mmCIF file of C-alpha atoms in Angstrom:
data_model
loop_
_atom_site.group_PDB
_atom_site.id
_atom_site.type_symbol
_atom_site.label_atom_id
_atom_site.label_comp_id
_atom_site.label_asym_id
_atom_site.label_seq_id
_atom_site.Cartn_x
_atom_site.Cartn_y
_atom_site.Cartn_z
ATOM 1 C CA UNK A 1 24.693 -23.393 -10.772
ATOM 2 C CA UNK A 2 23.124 -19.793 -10.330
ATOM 3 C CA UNK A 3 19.250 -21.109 -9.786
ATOM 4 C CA UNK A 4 17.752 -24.566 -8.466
ATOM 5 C CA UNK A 5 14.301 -24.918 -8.565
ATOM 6 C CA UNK A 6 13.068 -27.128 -5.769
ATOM 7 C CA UNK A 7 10.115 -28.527 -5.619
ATOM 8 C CA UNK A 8 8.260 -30.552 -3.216
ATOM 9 C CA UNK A 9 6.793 -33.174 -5.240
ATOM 10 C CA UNK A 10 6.816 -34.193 -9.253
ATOM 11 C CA UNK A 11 3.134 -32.420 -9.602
ATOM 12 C CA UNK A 12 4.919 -28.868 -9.357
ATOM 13 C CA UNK A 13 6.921 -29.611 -12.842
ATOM 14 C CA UNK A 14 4.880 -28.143 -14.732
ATOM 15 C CA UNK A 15 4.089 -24.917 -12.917
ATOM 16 C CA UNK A 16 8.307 -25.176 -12.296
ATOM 17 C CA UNK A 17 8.090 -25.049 -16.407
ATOM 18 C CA UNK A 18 7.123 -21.249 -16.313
ATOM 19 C CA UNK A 19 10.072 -20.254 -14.244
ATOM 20 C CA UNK A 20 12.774 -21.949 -15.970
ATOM 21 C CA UNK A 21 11.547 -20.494 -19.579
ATOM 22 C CA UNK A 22 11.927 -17.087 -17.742
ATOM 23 C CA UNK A 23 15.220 -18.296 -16.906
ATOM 24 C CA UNK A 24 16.578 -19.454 -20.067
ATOM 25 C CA UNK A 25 15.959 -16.130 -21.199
ATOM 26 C CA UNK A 26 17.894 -14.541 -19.302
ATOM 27 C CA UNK A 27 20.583 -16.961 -19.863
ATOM 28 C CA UNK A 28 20.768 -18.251 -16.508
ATOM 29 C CA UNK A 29 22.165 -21.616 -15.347
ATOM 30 C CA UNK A 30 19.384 -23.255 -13.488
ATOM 31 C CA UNK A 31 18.268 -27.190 -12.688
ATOM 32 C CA UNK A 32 15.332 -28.981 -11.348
ATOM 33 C CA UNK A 33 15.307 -30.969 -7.965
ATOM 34 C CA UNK A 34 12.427 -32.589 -6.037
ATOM 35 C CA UNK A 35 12.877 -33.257 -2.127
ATOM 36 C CA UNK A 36 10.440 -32.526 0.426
ATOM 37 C CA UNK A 37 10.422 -31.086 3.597
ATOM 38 C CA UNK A 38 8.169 -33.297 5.326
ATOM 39 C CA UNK A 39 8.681 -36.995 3.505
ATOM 40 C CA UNK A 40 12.463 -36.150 2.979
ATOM 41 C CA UNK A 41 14.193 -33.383 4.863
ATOM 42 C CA UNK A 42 17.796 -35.377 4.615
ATOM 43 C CA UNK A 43 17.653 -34.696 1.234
ATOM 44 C CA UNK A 44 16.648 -31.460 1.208
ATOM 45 C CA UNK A 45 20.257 -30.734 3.146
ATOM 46 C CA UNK A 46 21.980 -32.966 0.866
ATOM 47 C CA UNK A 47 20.933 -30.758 -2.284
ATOM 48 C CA UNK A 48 21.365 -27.214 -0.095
ATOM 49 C CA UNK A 49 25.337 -28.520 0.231
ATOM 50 C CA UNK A 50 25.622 -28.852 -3.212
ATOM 51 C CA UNK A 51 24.288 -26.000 -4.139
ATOM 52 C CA UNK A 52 25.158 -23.899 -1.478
ATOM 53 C CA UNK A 53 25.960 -20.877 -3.688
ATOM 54 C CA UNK A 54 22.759 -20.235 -5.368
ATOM 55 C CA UNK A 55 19.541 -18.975 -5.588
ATOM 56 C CA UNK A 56 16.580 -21.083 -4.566
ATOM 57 C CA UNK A 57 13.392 -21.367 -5.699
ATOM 58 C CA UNK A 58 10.944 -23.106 -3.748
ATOM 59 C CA UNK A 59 7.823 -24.600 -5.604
ATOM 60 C CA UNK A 60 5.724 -26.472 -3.021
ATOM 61 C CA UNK A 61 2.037 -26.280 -2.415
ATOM 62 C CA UNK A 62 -0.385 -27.291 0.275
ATOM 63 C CA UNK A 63 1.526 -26.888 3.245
ATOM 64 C CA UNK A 64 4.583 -25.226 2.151
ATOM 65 C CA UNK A 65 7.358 -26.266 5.086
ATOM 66 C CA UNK A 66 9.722 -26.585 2.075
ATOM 67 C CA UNK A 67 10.118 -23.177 1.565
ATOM 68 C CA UNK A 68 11.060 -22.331 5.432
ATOM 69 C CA UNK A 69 12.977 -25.570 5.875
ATOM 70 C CA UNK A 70 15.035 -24.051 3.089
ATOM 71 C CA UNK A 71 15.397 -20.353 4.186
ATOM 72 C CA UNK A 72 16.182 -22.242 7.954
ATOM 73 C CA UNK A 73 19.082 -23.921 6.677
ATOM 74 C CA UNK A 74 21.095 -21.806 4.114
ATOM 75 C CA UNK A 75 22.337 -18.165 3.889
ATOM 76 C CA UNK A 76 21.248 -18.084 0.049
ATOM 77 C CA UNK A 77 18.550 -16.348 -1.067
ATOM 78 C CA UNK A 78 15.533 -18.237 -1.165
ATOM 79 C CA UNK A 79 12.443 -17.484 -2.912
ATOM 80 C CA UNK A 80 9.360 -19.056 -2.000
ATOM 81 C CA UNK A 81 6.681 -19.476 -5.452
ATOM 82 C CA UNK A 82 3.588 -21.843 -4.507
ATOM 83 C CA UNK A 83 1.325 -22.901 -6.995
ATOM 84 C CA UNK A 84 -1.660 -21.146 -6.387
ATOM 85 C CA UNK A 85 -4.453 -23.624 -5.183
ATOM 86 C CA UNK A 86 -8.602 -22.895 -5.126
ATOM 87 C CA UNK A 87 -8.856 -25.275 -2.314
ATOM 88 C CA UNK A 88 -9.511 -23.932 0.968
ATOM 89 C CA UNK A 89 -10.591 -20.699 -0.855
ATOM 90 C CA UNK A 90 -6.594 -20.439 -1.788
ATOM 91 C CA UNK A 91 -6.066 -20.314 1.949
ATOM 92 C CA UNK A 92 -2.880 -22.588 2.039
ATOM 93 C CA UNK A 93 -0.896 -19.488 0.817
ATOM 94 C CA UNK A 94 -0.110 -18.844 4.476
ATOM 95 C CA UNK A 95 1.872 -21.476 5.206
ATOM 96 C CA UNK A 96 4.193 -19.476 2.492
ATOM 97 C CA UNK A 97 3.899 -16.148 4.363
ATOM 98 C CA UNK A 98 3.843 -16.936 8.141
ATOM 99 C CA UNK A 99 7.093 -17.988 9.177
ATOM 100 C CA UNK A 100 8.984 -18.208 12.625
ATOM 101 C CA UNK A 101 11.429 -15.511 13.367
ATOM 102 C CA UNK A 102 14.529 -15.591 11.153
ATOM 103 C CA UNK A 103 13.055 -17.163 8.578
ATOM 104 C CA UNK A 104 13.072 -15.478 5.971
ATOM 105 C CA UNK A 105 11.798 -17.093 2.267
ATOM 106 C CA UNK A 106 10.901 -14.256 -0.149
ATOM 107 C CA UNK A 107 7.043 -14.981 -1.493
ATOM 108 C CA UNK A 108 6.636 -14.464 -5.588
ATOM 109 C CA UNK A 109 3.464 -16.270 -6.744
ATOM 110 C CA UNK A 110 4.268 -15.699 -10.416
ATOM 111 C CA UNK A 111 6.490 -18.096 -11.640
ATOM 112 C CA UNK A 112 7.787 -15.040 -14.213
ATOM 113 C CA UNK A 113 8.081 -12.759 -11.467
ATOM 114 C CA UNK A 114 9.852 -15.585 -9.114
ATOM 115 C CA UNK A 115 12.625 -15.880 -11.825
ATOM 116 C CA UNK A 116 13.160 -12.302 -12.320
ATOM 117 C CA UNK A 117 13.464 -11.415 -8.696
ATOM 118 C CA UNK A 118 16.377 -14.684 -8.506
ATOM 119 C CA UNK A 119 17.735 -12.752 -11.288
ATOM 120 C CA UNK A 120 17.941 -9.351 -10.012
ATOM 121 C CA UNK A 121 19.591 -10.663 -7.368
ATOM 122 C CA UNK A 122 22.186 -12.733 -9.422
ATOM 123 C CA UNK A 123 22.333 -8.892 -11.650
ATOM 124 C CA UNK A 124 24.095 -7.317 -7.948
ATOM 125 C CA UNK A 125 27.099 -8.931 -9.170
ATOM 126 C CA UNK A 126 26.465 -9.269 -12.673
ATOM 127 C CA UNK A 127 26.634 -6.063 -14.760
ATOM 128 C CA UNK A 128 25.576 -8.162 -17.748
ATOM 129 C CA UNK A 129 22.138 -9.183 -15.785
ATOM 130 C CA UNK A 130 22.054 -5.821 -14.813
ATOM 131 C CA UNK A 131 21.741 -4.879 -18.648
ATOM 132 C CA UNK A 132 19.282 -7.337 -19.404
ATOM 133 C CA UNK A 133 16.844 -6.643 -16.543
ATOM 134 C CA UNK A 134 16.783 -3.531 -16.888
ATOM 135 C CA UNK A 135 16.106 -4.376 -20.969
ATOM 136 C CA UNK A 136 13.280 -6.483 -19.751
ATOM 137 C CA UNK A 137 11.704 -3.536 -17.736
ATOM 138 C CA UNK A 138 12.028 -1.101 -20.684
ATOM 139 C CA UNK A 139 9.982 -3.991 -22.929
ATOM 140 C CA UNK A 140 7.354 -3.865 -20.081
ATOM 141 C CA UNK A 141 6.783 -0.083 -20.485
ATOM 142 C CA UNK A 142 6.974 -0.403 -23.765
ATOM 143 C CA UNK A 143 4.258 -2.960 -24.091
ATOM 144 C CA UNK A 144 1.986 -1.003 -21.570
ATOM 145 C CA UNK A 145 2.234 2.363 -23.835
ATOM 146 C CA UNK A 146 1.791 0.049 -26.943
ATOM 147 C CA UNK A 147 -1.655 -1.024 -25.534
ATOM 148 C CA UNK A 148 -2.545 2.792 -24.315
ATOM 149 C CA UNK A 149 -1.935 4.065 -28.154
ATOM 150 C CA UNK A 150 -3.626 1.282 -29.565
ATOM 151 C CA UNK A 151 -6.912 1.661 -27.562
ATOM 152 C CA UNK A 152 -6.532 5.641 -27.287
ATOM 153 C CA UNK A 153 -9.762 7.148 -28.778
ATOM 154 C CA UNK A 154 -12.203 4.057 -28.276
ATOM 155 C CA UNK A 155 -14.932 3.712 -25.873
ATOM 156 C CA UNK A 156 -18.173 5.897 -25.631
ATOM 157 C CA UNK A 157 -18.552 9.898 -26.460
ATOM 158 C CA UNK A 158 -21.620 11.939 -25.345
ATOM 159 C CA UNK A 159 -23.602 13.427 -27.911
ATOM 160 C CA UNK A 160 -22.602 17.269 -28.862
#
């Protein structure tokens, strides 16, 4: 398995959704799990040992102890993308970015940009992911000078 998406609770599926479609286009072998931190920690180590070769992704919201309890207890990369929340003024973000000493979770809060940074780092040993990120980045440019010459010339002249 290259990816596992963990999330802390079934309610993060969906938002989980939108990094696994990145994902898939990049051909990447990815699954789903749900364990959490707090309610069940033992299973949180159970799933790092059986993965204990890939890339995680951590999808938890509110307080996000998943994400550390991860980093804490693998030598993978782990990537840390909470749903974004409106409560508490979207506040609860920080329990993504402050973490103890040697802790170390990656934070991505879009799901598409969580997937591409777990595949970049798949692409250091992959020269075919290599090819097709750096395909993906080209499409990006292309779409930004797409908009630029289809806008170029609009808006508001002074009178002559």
């Amino acid at each position: 398995m290259d990816v596992v998406i963990l999330m802390g609770s079934k309610s993060d599926m969906e938002f989980a959704k939108r990094i696994g479609k990145t994902l898939e286009k990049f051909g990447v072998e990815f699954c789903y799990r749900i364990a959490s931190a707090h309610k069940t920690p033992e299973k949180v180590l159970e799933i790092l040992k059986e993965y204990d070769d890939a890339v995680f992704i951590t999808v938890a919201g509110r307080s996000n102890a998943l994400s550390g309890f991860v980093d804490a207890n693998t030598v993978s990369p782990v990537i840390a993308c909470p749903p974004y929340s409106d409560r508490f003024a979207g506040m609860d973000i920080l329990s993504s970015l402050r973490m103890p000493s040697g802790v170390a979770p990656l934070v991505v809060l879009e799901p598409e940009n969580a997937a591409i940074a777990a595949v970049k780092i798949l692409a250091i040993k992959r020269h075919e992911l290599r090819e097709m990120v750096a395909e993906y980045q080209r499409q990006k440019r292309l779409e930004i000078e797409e908009a630029d010459a289809n806008i170029r010339g609009t808006g508001h002249k002074s009178g002559t």
